[in-house]
C-alpha positions as protocol buffer text, in pm:
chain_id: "A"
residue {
  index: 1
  type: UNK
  ca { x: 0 y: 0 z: 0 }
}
residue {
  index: 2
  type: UNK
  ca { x: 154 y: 332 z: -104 }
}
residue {
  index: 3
  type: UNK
  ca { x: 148 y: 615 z: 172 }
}
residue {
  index: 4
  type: UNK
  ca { x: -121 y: 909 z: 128 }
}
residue {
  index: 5
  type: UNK
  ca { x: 162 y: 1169 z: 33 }
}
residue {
  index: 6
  type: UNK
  ca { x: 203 y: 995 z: -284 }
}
residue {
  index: 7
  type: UNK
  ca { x: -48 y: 951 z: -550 }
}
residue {
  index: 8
  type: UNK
  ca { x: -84 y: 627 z: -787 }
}
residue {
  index: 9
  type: UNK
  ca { x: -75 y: 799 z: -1079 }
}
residue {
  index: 10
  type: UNK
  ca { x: 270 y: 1000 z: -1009 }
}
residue {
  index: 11
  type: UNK
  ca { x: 399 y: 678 z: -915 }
}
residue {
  index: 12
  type: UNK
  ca { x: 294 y: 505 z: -1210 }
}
residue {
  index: 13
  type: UNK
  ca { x: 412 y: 832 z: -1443 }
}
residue {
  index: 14
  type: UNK
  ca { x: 760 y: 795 z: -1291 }
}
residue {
  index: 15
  type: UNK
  ca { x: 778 y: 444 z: -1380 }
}
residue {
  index: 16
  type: UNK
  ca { x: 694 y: 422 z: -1690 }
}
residue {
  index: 17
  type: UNK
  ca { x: 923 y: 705 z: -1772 }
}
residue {
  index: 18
  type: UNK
  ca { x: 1185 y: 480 z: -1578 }
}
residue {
  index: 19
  type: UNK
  ca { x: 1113 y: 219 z: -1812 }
}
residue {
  index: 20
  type: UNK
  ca { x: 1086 y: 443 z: -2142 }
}
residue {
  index: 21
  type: UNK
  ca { x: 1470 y: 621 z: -2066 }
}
residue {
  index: 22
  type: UNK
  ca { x: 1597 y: 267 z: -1970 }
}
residue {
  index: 23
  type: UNK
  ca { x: 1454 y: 146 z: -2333 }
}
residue {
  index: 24
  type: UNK
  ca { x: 1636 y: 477 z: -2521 }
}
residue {
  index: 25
  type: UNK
  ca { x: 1949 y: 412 z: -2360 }
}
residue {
  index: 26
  type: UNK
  ca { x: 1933 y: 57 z: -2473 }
}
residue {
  index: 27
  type: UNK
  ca { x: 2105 y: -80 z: -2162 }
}
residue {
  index: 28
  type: UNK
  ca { x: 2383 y: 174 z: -2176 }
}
residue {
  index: 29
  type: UNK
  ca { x: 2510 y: 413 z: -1899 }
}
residue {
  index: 30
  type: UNK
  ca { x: 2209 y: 326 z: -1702 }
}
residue {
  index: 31
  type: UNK
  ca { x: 2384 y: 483 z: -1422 }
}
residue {
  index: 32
  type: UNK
  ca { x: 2332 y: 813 z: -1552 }
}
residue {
  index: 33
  type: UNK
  ca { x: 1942 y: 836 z: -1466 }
}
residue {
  index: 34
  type: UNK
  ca { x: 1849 y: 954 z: -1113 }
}
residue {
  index: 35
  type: UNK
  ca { x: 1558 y: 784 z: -993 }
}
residue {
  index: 36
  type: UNK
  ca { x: 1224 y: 949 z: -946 }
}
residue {
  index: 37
  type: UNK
  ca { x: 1145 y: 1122 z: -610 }
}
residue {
  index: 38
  type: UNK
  ca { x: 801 y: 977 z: -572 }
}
residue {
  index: 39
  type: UNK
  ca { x: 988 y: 636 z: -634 }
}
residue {
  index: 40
  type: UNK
  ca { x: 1244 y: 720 z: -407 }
}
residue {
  index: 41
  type: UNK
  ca { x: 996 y: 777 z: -98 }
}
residue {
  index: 42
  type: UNK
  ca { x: 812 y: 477 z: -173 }
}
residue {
  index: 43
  type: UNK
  ca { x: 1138 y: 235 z: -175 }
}
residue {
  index: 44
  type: UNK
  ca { x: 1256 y: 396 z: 81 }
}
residue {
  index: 45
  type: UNK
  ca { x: 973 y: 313 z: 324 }
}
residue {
  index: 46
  type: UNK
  ca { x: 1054 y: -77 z: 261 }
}
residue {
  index: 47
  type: UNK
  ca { x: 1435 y: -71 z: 331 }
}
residue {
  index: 48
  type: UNK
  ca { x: 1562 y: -306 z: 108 }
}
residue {
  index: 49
  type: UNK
  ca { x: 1855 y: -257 z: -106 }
}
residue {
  index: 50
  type: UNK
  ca { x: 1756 y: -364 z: -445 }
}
residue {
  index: 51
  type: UNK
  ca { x: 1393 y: -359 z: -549 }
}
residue {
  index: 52
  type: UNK
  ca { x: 1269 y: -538 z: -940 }
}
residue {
  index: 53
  type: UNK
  ca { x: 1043 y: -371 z: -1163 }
}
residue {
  index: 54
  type: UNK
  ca { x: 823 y: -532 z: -1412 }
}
residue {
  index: 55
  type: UNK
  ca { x: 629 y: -428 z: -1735 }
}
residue {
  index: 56
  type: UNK
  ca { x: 435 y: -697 z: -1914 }
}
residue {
  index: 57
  type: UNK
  ca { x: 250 y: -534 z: -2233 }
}
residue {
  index: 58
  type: UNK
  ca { x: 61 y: -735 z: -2494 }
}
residue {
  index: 59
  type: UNK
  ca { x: -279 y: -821 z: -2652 }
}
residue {
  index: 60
  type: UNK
  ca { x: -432 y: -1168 z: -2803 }
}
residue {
  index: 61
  type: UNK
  ca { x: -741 y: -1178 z: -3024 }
}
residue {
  index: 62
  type: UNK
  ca { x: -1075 y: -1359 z: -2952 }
}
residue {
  index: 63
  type: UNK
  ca { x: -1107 y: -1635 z: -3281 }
}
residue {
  index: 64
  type: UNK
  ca { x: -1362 y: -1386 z: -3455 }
}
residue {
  index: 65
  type: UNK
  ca { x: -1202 y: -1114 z: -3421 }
}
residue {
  index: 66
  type: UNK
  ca { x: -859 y: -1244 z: -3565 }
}
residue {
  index: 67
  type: UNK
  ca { x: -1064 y: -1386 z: -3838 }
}
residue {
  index: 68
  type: UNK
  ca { x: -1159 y: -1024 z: -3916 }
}
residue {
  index: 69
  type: UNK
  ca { x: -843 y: -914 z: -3984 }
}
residue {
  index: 70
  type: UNK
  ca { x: -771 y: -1185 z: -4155 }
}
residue {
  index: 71
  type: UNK
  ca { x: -1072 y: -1075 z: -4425 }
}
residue {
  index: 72
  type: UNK
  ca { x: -967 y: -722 z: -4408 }
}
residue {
  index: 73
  type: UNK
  ca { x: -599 y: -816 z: -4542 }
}
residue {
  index: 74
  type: UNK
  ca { x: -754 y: -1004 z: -4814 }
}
residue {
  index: 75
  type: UNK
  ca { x: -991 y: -775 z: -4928 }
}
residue {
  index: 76
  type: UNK
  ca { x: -690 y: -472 z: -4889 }
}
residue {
  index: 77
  type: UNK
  ca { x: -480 y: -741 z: -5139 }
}
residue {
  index: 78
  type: UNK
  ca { x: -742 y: -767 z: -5355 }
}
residue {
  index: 79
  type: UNK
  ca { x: -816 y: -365 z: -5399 }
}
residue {
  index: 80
  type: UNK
  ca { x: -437 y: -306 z: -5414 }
}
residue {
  index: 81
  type: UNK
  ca { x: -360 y: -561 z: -5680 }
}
residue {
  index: 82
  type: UNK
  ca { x: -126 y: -749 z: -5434 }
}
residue {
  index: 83
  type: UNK
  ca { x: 116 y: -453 z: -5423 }
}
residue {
  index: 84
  type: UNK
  ca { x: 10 y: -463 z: -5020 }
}
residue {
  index: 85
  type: UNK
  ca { x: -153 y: -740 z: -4768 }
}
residue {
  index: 86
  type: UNK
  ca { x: -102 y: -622 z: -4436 }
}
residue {
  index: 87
  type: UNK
  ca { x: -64 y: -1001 z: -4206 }
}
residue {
  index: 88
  type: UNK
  ca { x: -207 y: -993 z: -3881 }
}
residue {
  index: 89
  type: UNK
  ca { x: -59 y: -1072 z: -3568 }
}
residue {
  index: 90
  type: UNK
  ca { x: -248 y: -1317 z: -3363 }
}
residue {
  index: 91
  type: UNK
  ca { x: -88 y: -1208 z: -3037 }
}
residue {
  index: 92
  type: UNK
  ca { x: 215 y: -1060 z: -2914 }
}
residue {
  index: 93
  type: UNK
  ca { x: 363 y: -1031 z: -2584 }
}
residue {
  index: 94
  type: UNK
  ca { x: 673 y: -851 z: -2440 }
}
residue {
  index: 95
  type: UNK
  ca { x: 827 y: -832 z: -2083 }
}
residue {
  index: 96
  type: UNK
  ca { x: 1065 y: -565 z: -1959 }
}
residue {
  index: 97
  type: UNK
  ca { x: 1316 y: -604 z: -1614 }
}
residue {
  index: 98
  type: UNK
  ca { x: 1446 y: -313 z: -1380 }
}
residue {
  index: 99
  type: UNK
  ca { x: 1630 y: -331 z: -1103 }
}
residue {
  index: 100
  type: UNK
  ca { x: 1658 y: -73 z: -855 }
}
residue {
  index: 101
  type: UNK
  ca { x: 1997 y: -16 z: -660 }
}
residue {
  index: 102
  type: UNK
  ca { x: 1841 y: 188 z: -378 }
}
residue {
  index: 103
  type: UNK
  ca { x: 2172 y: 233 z: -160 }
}
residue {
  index: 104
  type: UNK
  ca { x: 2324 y: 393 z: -505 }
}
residue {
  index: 105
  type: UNK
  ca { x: 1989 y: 551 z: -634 }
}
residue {
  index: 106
  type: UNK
  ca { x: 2097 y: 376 z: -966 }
}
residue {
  index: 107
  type: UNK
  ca { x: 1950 y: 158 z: -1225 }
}
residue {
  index: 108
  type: UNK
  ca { x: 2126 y: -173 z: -1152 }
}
residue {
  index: 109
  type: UNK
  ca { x: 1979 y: -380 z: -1439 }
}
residue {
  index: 110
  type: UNK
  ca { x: 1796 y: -354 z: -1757 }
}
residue {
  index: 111
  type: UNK
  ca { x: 1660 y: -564 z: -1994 }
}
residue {
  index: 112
  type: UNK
  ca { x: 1385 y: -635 z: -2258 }
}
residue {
  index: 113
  type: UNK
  ca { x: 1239 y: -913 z: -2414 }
}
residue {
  index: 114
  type: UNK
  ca { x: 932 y: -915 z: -2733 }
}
residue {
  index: 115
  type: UNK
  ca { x: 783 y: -1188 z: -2834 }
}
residue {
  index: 116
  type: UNK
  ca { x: 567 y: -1090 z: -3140 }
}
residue {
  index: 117
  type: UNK
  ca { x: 387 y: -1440 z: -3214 }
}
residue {
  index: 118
  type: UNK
  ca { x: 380 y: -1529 z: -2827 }
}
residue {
  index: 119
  type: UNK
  ca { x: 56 y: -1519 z: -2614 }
}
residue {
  index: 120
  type: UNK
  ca { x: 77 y: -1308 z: -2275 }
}
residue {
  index: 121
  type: UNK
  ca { x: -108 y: -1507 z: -2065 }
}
residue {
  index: 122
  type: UNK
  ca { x: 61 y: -1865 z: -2155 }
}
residue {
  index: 123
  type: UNK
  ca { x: 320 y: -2001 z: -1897 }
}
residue {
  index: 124
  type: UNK
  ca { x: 532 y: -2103 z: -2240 }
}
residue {
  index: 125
  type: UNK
  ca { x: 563 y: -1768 z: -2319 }
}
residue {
  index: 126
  type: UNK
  ca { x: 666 y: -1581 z: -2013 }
}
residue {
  index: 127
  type: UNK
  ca { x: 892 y: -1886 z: -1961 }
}
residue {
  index: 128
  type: UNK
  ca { x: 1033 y: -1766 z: -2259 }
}
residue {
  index: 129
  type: UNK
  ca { x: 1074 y: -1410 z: -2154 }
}
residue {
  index: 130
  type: UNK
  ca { x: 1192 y: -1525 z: -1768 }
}
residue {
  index: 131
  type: UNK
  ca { x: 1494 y: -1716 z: -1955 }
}
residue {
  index: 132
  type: UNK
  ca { x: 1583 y: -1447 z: -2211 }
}
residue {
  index: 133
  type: UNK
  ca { x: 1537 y: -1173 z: -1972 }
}
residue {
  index: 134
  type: UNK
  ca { x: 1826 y: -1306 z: -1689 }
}
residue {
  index: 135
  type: UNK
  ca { x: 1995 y: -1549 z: -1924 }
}
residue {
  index: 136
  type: UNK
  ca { x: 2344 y: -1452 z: -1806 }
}
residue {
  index: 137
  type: UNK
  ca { x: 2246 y: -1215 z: -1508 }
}
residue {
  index: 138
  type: UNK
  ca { x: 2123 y: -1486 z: -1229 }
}
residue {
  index: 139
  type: UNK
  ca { x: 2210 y: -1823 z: -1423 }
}
């Protein structure tokens, strides 16, 4: 539970804009980025060292709705003569890591992982994305 003097929604702003600088960066100088005040006074009520971040975005379509698109990049072949069929994408799933050096006020750790075939709520997949994400880091 957060404490009243912060709000949800600065909290989830400063993540997410965590997350977005960590992507630019692409894993470089990580150490660079201060970490967000709100953040700050919300890790620092738990007093532990290192705290891990998660993101999960993704979508899957219901059977008719997939179908759908599947008739609307036919019918966009057919009107453009072939010169463009746009394939749809049953699912897709991605998964992105952060880990929080509170002592140092750092980003210790960054990584992401997309899966653009993969369905988000299958074990399989985040399996996937568990193994990817600290292949290297923690085994």
């Amino acid at each position: 539970m957060l404490p009243e003097f912060v709000e949800n929604e600065a909290i989830t702003f400063e993540i997410e804009h965590l997350f977005t600088l960590a992507e630019e960066a692409r894993g470089k100088n990580l150490h660079a980025f201060d970490l967000p005040p709100n953040l700050v006074a919300v890790i620092d009520l738990y007093d532990q060292r290192f705290y891990l971040l998660t993101l999960s975005t993704g979508f899957t379509r219901r059977i008719g709705n997939y179908g759908g698109q599947i008739a609307k990049g036919v019918g966009i072949g057919i009107l453009t003569l072939g010169m463009f069929a746009p394939i749809p994408v049953k699912a897709n799933s991605g998964v992105r890591v952060m880990i929080l050096d509170n002592q140092l006020g750092e980003i210790a750790y960054y990584k992401s992982s997309f899966n653009p075939e993969g369905e988000p709520l299958e074990e399989k997949t985040l399996s996937k994305h568990l193994k990817y994400l600290f292949k290297g880091y923690l085994w």
